[in-house]
Coordinates of N, CA and C in Angstrom, one line a residue:
M1 N 0.8 -1.4 -0.2 CA 0.1 0.0 0.0 C 0.9 1.4 0.0
K2 N 2.1 1.0 0.7 CA 2.8 2.7 0.9 C 3.5 2.7 -0.6
K3 N 4.0 1.9 -0.9 CA 4.5 2.0 -2.6 C 3.5 2.5 -3.4
T4 N 2.1 2.1 -3.3 CA 1.0 2.6 -4.2 C 0.6 3.9 -4.0
L5 N 0.9 4.5 -2.8 CA 0.5 5.7 -2.3 C 1.6 6.6 -2.8
I6 N 2.8 6.2 -2.4 CA 3.9 7.0 -3.1 C 4.1 7.4 -4.4
A7 N 3.4 6.4 -5.3 CA 3.5 6.3 -6.8 C 2.5 7.1 -7.4
L8 N 1.4 7.0 -6.5 CA 0.3 7.8 -6.7 C 0.5 9.6 -6.7
L9 N 1.2 9.7 -5.2 CA 1.6 11.1 -5.1 C 2.7 11.7 -6.1
T10 N 3.3 10.8 -6.4 CA 4.3 11.2 -7.5 C 3.6 11.7 -8.8
I11 N 2.8 10.8 -9.2 CA 2.1 11.3 -10.4 C 0.9 12.7 -10.1
Y12 N 0.4 12.4 -9.2 CA -0.4 13.9 -8.5 C 0.8 14.8 -8.6
C13 N 2.0 15.1 -8.0 CA 2.8 16.3 -8.0 C 3.1 16.6 -9.4
F14 N 3.5 15.2 -10.3 CA 3.6 15.6 -11.8 C 2.4 16.7 -12.4
L15 N 1.5 16.0 -12.2 CA 0.0 16.5 -12.8 C -0.1 18.0 -12.5
I16 N -0.1 18.6 -11.1 CA -0.1 19.6 -10.7 C 1.2 20.6 -11.1
G17 N 2.3 20.3 -11.5 CA 3.2 20.9 -11.9 C 3.1 21.3 -13.4
Y18 N 2.2 20.2 -14.4 CA 2.3 20.4 -15.4 C 1.1 21.4 -15.5
S19 N 0.2 21.5 -14.9 CA -1.0 22.5 -14.9 C -0.4 23.7 -14.6
S20 N 0.1 23.7 -13.7 CA 1.1 25.4 -13.4 C 1.8 25.7 -14.5
A21 N 2.7 24.8 -15.2 CA 3.4 25.0 -16.5 C 2.4 25.6 -17.4
A22 N 1.5 25.1 -17.7 CA 0.1 25.4 -19.0 C 0.0 26.9 -18.6
I23 N -0.2 27.3 -17.4 CA -0.9 28.7 -17.5 C 0.7 30.0 -16.6
S24 N 1.8 29.1 -16.8 CA 3.1 30.1 -16.4 C 3.5 30.8 -17.4
Q25 N 3.5 30.4 -18.7 CA 4.3 31.2 -20.0 C 3.6 32.5 -20.1
D26 N 4.3 33.4 -19.9 CA 4.0 34.8 -20.5 C 3.4 35.3 -19.0
L27 N 3.9 35.0 -17.6 CA 3.1 35.4 -16.8 C 3.9 35.7 -15.6
C28 N 4.0 36.8 -15.2 CA 4.8 37.5 -14.1 C 4.0 38.0 -12.9
T29 N 4.0 37.6 -11.7 CA 3.1 37.6 -10.7 C 3.9 38.7 -9.5
I30 N 3.7 40.0 -9.3 CA 4.2 41.1 -8.4 C 3.3 40.9 -7.3
V31 N 3.9 40.9 -6.1 CA 3.3 40.9 -4.8 C 3.9 42.3 -4.2
F32 N 3.2 43.1 -3.8 CA 3.3 44.1 -3.0 C 3.2 43.9 -1.5
E33 N 4.7 44.1 -0.8 CA 5.1 43.7 0.5 C 4.6 44.6 1.3
D34 N 4.4 45.9 1.0 CA 3.9 46.7 2.1 C 2.3 46.8 2.1
N35 N 1.5 46.9 3.2 CA 0.2 46.6 3.5 C -0.5 48.0 3.2
S36 N 0.4 49.1 3.0 CA -0.4 50.4 3.0 C -0.3 51.0 1.7
I37 N -1.3 51.2 1.0 CA -1.3 52.1 -0.3 C -2.2 53.3 -0.2
V38 N -1.8 54.1 -1.0 CA -2.8 55.5 -1.2 C -3.9 55.5 -2.2
I39 N -5.1 55.7 -1.9 CA -6.0 55.6 -2.5 C -6.8 57.1 -2.5
G40 N -6.7 57.8 -3.7 CA -7.6 59.3 -3.2 C -7.0 60.0 -2.4
G41 N -5.5 59.6 -1.8 CA -4.9 60.8 -1.1 C -4.8 60.2 0.5
D42 N -5.7 59.0 0.5 CA -5.8 58.3 1.8 C -5.1 57.0 2.3
P43 N -4.4 56.8 3.1 CA -3.6 55.5 3.1 C -4.7 54.4 3.3
V44 N -4.5 53.2 2.8 CA -5.8 51.9 3.0 C -4.7 50.9 3.1
Q45 N -5.0 50.3 4.4 CA -4.4 48.8 4.3 C -5.1 48.0 3.6
C46 N -4.2 47.3 2.7 CA -4.7 46.0 1.8 C -3.8 45.0 1.4
D47 N -4.1 44.2 0.6 CA -3.1 43.2 -0.2 C -3.6 43.6 -1.5
L48 N -2.0 43.8 -1.9 CA -2.1 44.1 -3.6 C -1.3 43.3 -4.2
Y49 N -1.9 43.1 -5.4 CA -0.7 42.4 -6.9 C -1.1 42.6 -7.6
Y50 N 0.0 42.9 -8.5 CA 0.2 42.9 -10.1 C 0.3 41.6 -10.8
I51 N -0.7 41.2 -11.7 CA -0.3 39.8 -12.5 C -0.2 40.3 -14.0
L52 N 1.0 40.2 -14.4 CA 1.2 40.6 -16.0 C 0.9 39.4 -16.8
L53 N 0.1 39.2 -17.8 CA -0.5 38.4 -18.8 C 0.2 38.9 -20.2
G54 N 1.7 38.2 -20.7 CA 2.1 38.9 -21.6 C 1.4 38.4 -23.0
D55 N 1.6 39.0 -24.2 CA 1.0 38.9 -25.4 C 2.2 37.9 -26.4
D56 N 1.9 37.1 -26.9 CA 2.7 36.7 -28.0 C 4.1 36.2 -27.6
G57 N 4.1 35.4 -26.6 CA 5.6 34.8 -26.0 C 6.5 35.2 -25.2
G58 N 5.8 36.7 -24.6 CA 6.7 37.4 -24.0 C 6.1 38.5 -23.2
L59 N 6.9 39.4 -22.5 CA 6.3 40.3 -21.4 C 6.6 41.7 -21.7
R60 N 6.7 41.8 -23.0 CA 6.9 43.3 -23.5 C 5.6 44.0 -23.3
T61 N 4.3 43.3 -23.7 CA 3.0 43.8 -23.7 C 2.0 42.9 -23.2
G62 N 0.6 43.3 -22.9 CA 0.0 42.5 -22.2 C -1.3 43.0 -21.6
D63 N -1.7 42.1 -21.0 CA -2.8 42.5 -19.8 C -2.4 42.3 -18.5
M64 N -2.7 43.5 -17.9 CA -2.5 43.4 -16.4 C -3.8 43.2 -15.6
L65 N -3.6 42.3 -14.3 CA -4.5 42.7 -13.8 C -3.9 42.8 -12.4
Q66 N -4.9 43.8 -11.5 CA -4.6 44.2 -10.0 C -5.4 43.8 -9.3
L67 N -5.1 43.1 -8.5 CA -6.0 42.3 -7.4 C -5.7 42.9 -6.1
T68 N -7.0 43.6 -5.5 CA -6.6 44.4 -3.9 C -7.9 43.5 -3.3
R69 N -7.6 43.2 -1.9 CA -8.2 42.9 -0.7 C -7.9 43.7 0.4
R70 N -9.0 44.8 0.7 CA -8.7 45.7 1.8 C -8.7 44.8 3.2
H71 N -8.1 45.3 4.1 CA -8.0 44.5 5.5 C -9.2 44.9 6.3
D72 N -10.1 46.0 5.9 CA -11.3 46.2 6.6 C -12.5 45.4 5.7
L73 N -12.3 45.0 4.4 CA -13.3 44.0 3.8 C -12.6 42.7 3.5
P74 N -12.4 41.7 4.4 CA -11.5 40.7 4.0 C -12.4 39.5 3.1
N75 N -13.8 39.8 3.2 CA -14.2 38.9 2.2 C -14.5 39.2 1.3
K76 N -13.9 40.6 0.6 CA -14.2 41.1 -0.6 C -13.0 41.2 -1.3
Y77 N -12.8 41.2 -2.7 CA -11.6 41.8 -3.4 C -11.9 42.3 -4.7
F78 N -11.0 43.0 -4.9 CA -11.4 44.0 -6.1 C -10.2 43.8 -7.4
L79 N -10.6 43.6 -8.6 CA -10.0 43.3 -9.7 C -10.1 44.2 -10.9
A80 N -9.0 44.8 -11.3 CA -8.9 45.6 -12.1 C -8.2 45.0 -13.3
K81 N -8.5 45.6 -14.4 CA -7.8 45.2 -15.8 C -7.2 46.5 -16.5
A82 N -6.2 46.2 -17.0 CA -5.4 47.4 -17.7 C -4.5 46.6 -18.7
R83 N -3.8 47.5 -19.7 CA -2.8 47.1 -20.5 C -1.7 47.6 -19.9
F84 N -0.2 46.6 -20.0 CA 0.9 47.2 -20.0 C 1.8 47.2 -21.0
K85 N 3.0 48.2 -20.8 CA 4.1 47.9 -21.8 C 5.3 48.1 -20.9
L86 N 6.2 47.1 -21.2 CA 7.5 47.3 -20.4 C 8.5 47.4 -21.2
D87 N 9.7 48.2 -20.5 CA 10.9 48.4 -21.6 C 11.7 47.3 -21.9
D88 N 12.7 47.3 -22.5 CA 13.7 46.3 -22.8 C 14.3 45.7 -21.5
A89 N 14.7 46.3 -20.5 CA 15.1 46.2 -19.4 C 14.1 45.5 -18.4
A90 N 12.8 45.7 -18.4 CA 11.7 45.3 -17.5 C 12.1 46.0 -16.4
Q91 N 12.4 47.4 -16.3 CA 12.6 48.3 -15.3 C 11.6 49.5 -15.4
R92 N 10.8 49.9 -16.5 CA 10.2 50.9 -16.8 C 8.9 50.5 -17.1
I93 N 7.5 50.5 -16.4 CA 6.5 50.0 -17.0 C 5.3 51.3 -17.1
T94 N 4.7 50.9 -18.2 CA 3.5 51.9 -18.5 C 2.3 51.1 -18.6
I95 N 1.3 51.7 -17.6 CA 0.2 51.0 -17.4 C -1.0 52.0 -17.9
H96 N -2.1 51.4 -18.9 CA -3.2 52.0 -19.2 C -4.2 51.4 -18.6
W97 N -4.8 52.0 -17.5 CA -6.1 51.6 -16.9 C -7.3 51.8 -17.6
R98 N -8.0 51.0 -17.6 CA -9.5 51.2 -18.3 C -10.3 52.3 -17.8
A99 N -11.4 53.0 -18.5 CA -11.7 54.4 -18.2 C -12.8 53.5 -17.4
D100 N -13.2 54.6 -16.1 CA -14.0 54.5 -15.6 C -15.6 54.6 -15.9
E101 N -16.7 54.2 -15.6 CA -18.0 54.6 -16.2 C -18.2 56.3 -16.3
G102 N -18.3 56.8 -17.3 CA -18.6 58.0 -17.6 C -17.3 58.7 -18.2
E103 N -16.2 58.1 -18.0 CA -14.9 58.7 -18.5 C -14.6 58.3 -20.1
K104 N -14.0 59.0 -20.8 CA -13.7 58.9 -22.1 C -12.3 58.1 -22.2
M105 N -11.5 58.2 -21.3 CA -10.5 57.9 -21.3 C -9.5 57.4 -20.1
G106 N -8.9 56.2 -19.6 CA -8.5 55.8 -18.7 C -7.4 56.3 -18.1
A107 N -7.1 55.9 -16.9 CA -5.7 56.8 -16.3 C -4.4 56.0 -16.8
V108 N -3.3 56.9 -17.0 CA -1.9 56.2 -17.4 C -1.3 56.3 -16.3
E109 N -0.8 54.9 -15.4 CA 0.4 55.1 -14.5 C 1.5 54.6 -15.4
Q110 N 2.8 55.2 -15.0 CA 4.1 55.1 -15.2 C 4.8 54.9 -13.8
G111 N 5.8 53.8 -13.9 CA 6.7 53.4 -12.8 C 7.9 52.7 -13.1
R112 N 9.0 52.9 -12.1 CA 10.0 51.8 -12.3 C 10.3 51.3 -11.3
F113 N 10.9 49.9 -11.7 CA 11.4 48.9 -10.5 C 12.7 49.2 -10.4
T114 N 13.3 49.2 -9.1 CA 14.6 49.3 -8.6 C 15.3 48.2 -8.0
S115 N 16.5 48.0 -7.5 CA 16.7 47.2 -6.5 C 17.6 47.9 -5.8
R116 N 17.6 47.6 -4.5 CA 19.0 48.1 -3.7 C 19.7 47.1 -3.3
V117 N 21.0 47.3 -3.1 CA 22.1 46.4 -2.6 C 22.1 46.4 -0.9
G118 N 21.9 45.6 -0.3 CA 21.9 45.4 1.0 C 21.7 44.0 1.4
P119 N 21.6 43.8 2.8 CA 21.2 42.4 3.4 C 19.8 41.7 2.9
T120 N 18.7 42.8 2.9 CA 17.7 42.4 2.1 C 17.2 42.2 0.9
G121 N 18.2 42.9 0.0 CA 18.4 43.0 -1.5 C 16.8 43.3 -2.1
S122 N 16.2 44.2 -1.3 CA 14.9 44.8 -1.6 C 14.5 45.2 -3.0
R123 N 13.5 45.1 -3.4 CA 13.2 45.5 -4.7 C 11.9 46.7 -4.6
Y124 N 11.8 47.5 -5.4 CA 11.0 48.6 -5.1 C 10.2 49.0 -6.4
Y125 N 9.0 49.6 -6.3 CA 8.4 49.8 -7.0 C 8.0 51.6 -7.1
T126 N 8.4 52.3 -7.9 CA 8.1 53.7 -7.8 C 6.9 54.4 -9.0
I127 N 6.2 55.0 -8.4 CA 5.1 55.2 -9.4 C 5.8 56.8 -9.9
T128 N 5.9 57.2 -10.8 CA 6.5 58.2 -11.5 C 5.5 59.2 -12.2
R129 N 4.6 58.6 -12.4 CA 3.5 59.5 -13.0 C 2.2 58.8 -12.9
H130 N 0.8 59.6 -12.6 CA -0.2 59.1 -12.5 C -1.2 60.0 -13.1
S131 N -1.8 60.0 -14.2 CA -2.6 60.7 -14.8 C -4.1 60.8 -13.8
G132 N -4.2 59.7 -13.6 CA -5.7 59.6 -12.4 C -5.8 60.1 -11.1
D133 N -4.7 60.1 -10.7 CA -4.4 60.4 -9.2 C -3.0 60.7 -8.9
Q134 N -3.0 62.1 -8.7 CA -1.4 62.5 -8.9 C -0.9 62.5 -7.1
S135 N -2.1 62.0 -6.4 CA -1.4 61.8 -4.7 C -0.8 60.5 -5.1
Q136 N -0.5 59.7 -6.0 CA 0.1 58.2 -6.0 C 1.7 58.7 -6.5
E137 N 2.2 59.7 -7.4 CA 3.3 60.0 -7.9 C 4.2 60.2 -6.8
G138 N 5.5 59.3 -7.1 CA 6.4 59.5 -6.2 C 6.7 58.3 -4.8
L139 N 5.3 57.6 -4.8 CA 5.0 56.4 -3.9 C 6.1 55.3 -4.0
Q140 N 6.6 54.8 -3.4 CA 7.7 53.7 -3.5 C 7.2 52.6 -2.7
L141 N 7.1 51.4 -3.2 CA 6.7 50.4 -2.5 C 7.4 49.0 -3.1
R142 N 7.6 48.2 -1.6 CA 8.5 47.3 -2.0 C 7.7 46.1 -2.5
V143 N 8.3 45.5 -3.4 CA 7.5 44.3 -4.3 C 8.7 43.2 -4.6
R144 N 7.9 42.1 -4.7 CA 8.7 40.8 -5.0 C 7.9 40.3 -5.7
Q145 N 9.0 39.2 -6.8 CA 8.2 38.9 -7.8 C 8.2 36.9 -7.5
V146 N 6.9 36.5 -7.4 CA 6.7 35.2 -7.1 C 5.8 34.3 -8.0
D147 N 5.9 32.9 -8.0 CA 5.2 32.0 -8.9 C 3.9 32.1 -8.4
F148 N 2.9 32.1 -9.4 CA 1.9 32.4 -9.4 C 1.1 31.4 -8.5
E149 N 1.4 30.2 -8.3 CA 1.1 29.1 -7.5 C 1.3 29.5 -6.1
L150 N 2.1 30.3 -5.8 CA 2.4 30.8 -4.3 C 1.4 31.8 -3.8
L151 N 0.6 32.2 -4.5 CA -0.5 33.4 -4.2 C -1.6 32.3 -3.2
P152 N -2.1 33.4 -2.2 CA -3.2 32.5 -1.4 C -4.4 32.2 -2.5
N153 N -5.2 31.0 -2.1 CA -5.9 30.1 -3.1 C -6.8 31.3 -3.4
W154 N -7.4 32.4 -2.6 CA -8.6 33.0 -2.9 C -8.0 34.2 -4.3
A155 N -6.8 34.5 -4.1 CA -6.3 35.2 -5.1 C -5.8 34.0 -6.7
R156 N -5.5 33.1 -6.6 CA -5.5 32.2 -7.7 C -6.7 32.2 -8.2
Q157 N -7.6 31.8 -7.6 CA -9.2 31.7 -8.1 C -9.8 32.8 -8.8
A158 N -9.6 34.2 -8.2 CA -9.8 35.2 -8.7 C -9.2 35.5 -9.9
C159 N -8.1 35.4 -10.3 CA -7.4 35.6 -11.5 C -7.4 34.7 -12.5
L160 N -7.9 33.1 -12.3 CA -7.9 32.1 -13.0 C -8.6 32.4 -14.8
P161 N -9.7 32.8 -14.3 CA -10.6 33.1 -15.5 C -9.9 34.0 -16.6
S162 N -9.5 35.0 -15.9 CA -8.5 36.4 -17.0 C -7.3 35.3 -17.5
I163 N -6.8 34.6 -16.7 CA -5.6 33.8 -17.4 C -5.8 33.0 -18.3
L164 N -6.8 31.9 -18.0 CA -7.4 31.0 -19.0 C -7.7 31.5 -20.4
A165 N -8.4 32.7 -20.1 CA -8.7 33.7 -21.2 C -7.7 33.9 -22.6
K166 N -6.5 33.8 -21.8 CA -5.3 34.2 -22.7 C -4.8 33.1 -23.4
L167 N -5.0 31.8 -23.1 CA -4.5 30.8 -23.5 C -5.2 30.5 -24.9
T168 N -4.8 29.5 -25.5 CA -5.4 29.0 -27.0 C -6.4 28.0 -26.6
P169 N -7.5 27.8 -27.6 CA -8.3 26.7 -27.4 C -7.7 25.2 -26.6
E170 N -6.5 25.0 -27.7 CA -6.0 23.7 -27.3 C -5.1 23.6 -26.0
Q171 N -4.6 24.9 -25.4 CA -4.0 25.1 -24.1 C -5.1 25.2 -23.2
Q172 N -6.2 25.5 -23.4 CA -7.5 25.4 -22.4 C -7.8 24.0 -22.2
Y173 N -7.9 23.3 -23.3 CA -8.3 21.9 -23.1 C -7.0 21.3 -22.3
E174 N -6.1 21.5 -22.5 CA -5.0 20.4 -22.2 C -5.1 21.2 -20.3
Y175 N -5.2 22.3 -20.4 CA -5.1 22.7 -18.9 C -6.1 22.2 -18.0
H176 N -7.6 22.2 -18.5 CA -8.8 21.4 -17.9 C -8.5 19.9 -17.9
K177 N -8.0 19.2 -18.9 CA -7.9 17.9 -18.9 C -6.9 17.4 -17.7
H178 N -6.0 18.1 -17.4 CA -5.0 17.8 -16.5 C -5.6 18.1 -15.2
Q179 N -6.3 19.3 -15.0 CA -7.1 19.4 -13.9 C -8.1 18.3 -13.2
A180 N -8.6 17.8 -14.3 CA -9.5 16.9 -14.0 C -8.8 15.5 -14.2
E181 N -7.6 15.1 -14.2 CA -6.9 14.0 -14.1 C -6.4 14.2 -12.7
S182 N -5.8 15.6 -12.1 CA -5.5 15.7 -10.8 C -6.7 15.5 -9.6
I183 N -7.8 15.8 -9.8 CA -9.0 15.3 -9.4 C -9.1 14.0 -9.1
R184 N -9.2 13.5 -10.1 CA -9.3 11.8 -9.9 C -8.4 11.3 -9.2
M185 N -6.9 11.9 -9.2 CA -5.6 11.2 -8.6 C -6.0 11.6 -7.2
I186 N -6.5 12.7 -7.0 CA -6.7 12.9 -5.1 C -7.5 11.9 -4.7
G187 N -8.7 11.5 -5.4 CA -9.6 10.6 -5.1 C -8.9 9.1 -4.9
K188 N -7.9 8.9 -5.6 CA -7.2 7.3 -5.9 C -6.6 7.8 -4.4
I189 N -5.9 8.6 -4.2 CA -4.9 8.8 -3.0 C -5.5 8.8 -1.9
A190 N -6.9 9.3 -1.7 CA -7.6 9.4 -0.5 C -7.8 7.7 -0.4
E191 N -8.5 7.1 -1.3 CA -8.9 6.0 -1.1 C -7.6 4.9 -0.7
E192 N -6.8 5.1 -1.3 CA -5.5 4.3 -0.7 C -5.1 4.6 0.7
Y193 N -5.2 5.8 0.9 CA -4.7 5.9 2.3 C -5.5 5.7 3.3
F194 N -7.1 5.6 3.1 CA -8.1 5.3 4.0 C -8.0 3.8 3.9
K195 N -7.4 2.7 2.9 CA -7.3 1.3 3.2 C -6.9 0.8 4.3

């Protein structure tokens, strides 16, 4: 039984890795480590993520998801969509936010990523220009690039429909096929475990 369980767990881990790889191409996940951001000039305690979904096999241009969960509203999250453009060195980003209702044009945000030498090796995102909310200009926030699978479950689930929409029909089919196989393997593992 132990060998069967180990074999099943190995297959399951492979399937999970395959599913992650299917959605990880052209994907960059940025976690903001500071829990306070400025919205309309006021500091707000929240969790903030930028998920970049590149076009055509790269991360020069693409769709961006901004995922926010305020600490005073832990059961709600906010998902905003935008288009992004990175420079060649991936140090400067331009974000074209969608227009709000009643607006003709959305805001444009420009920022840059910098690293500081030191024990922590911190990386920072500085907003250099924001046409929609000038109070954000000059903000410097600590960021970290992480694997999408390391995000909390609620964050992954919130982003998954937008990520899957970027895949080709064939990639979507493969992803769902491997997800179904993973669920079947979980059932087999549970069955073996309780024998």
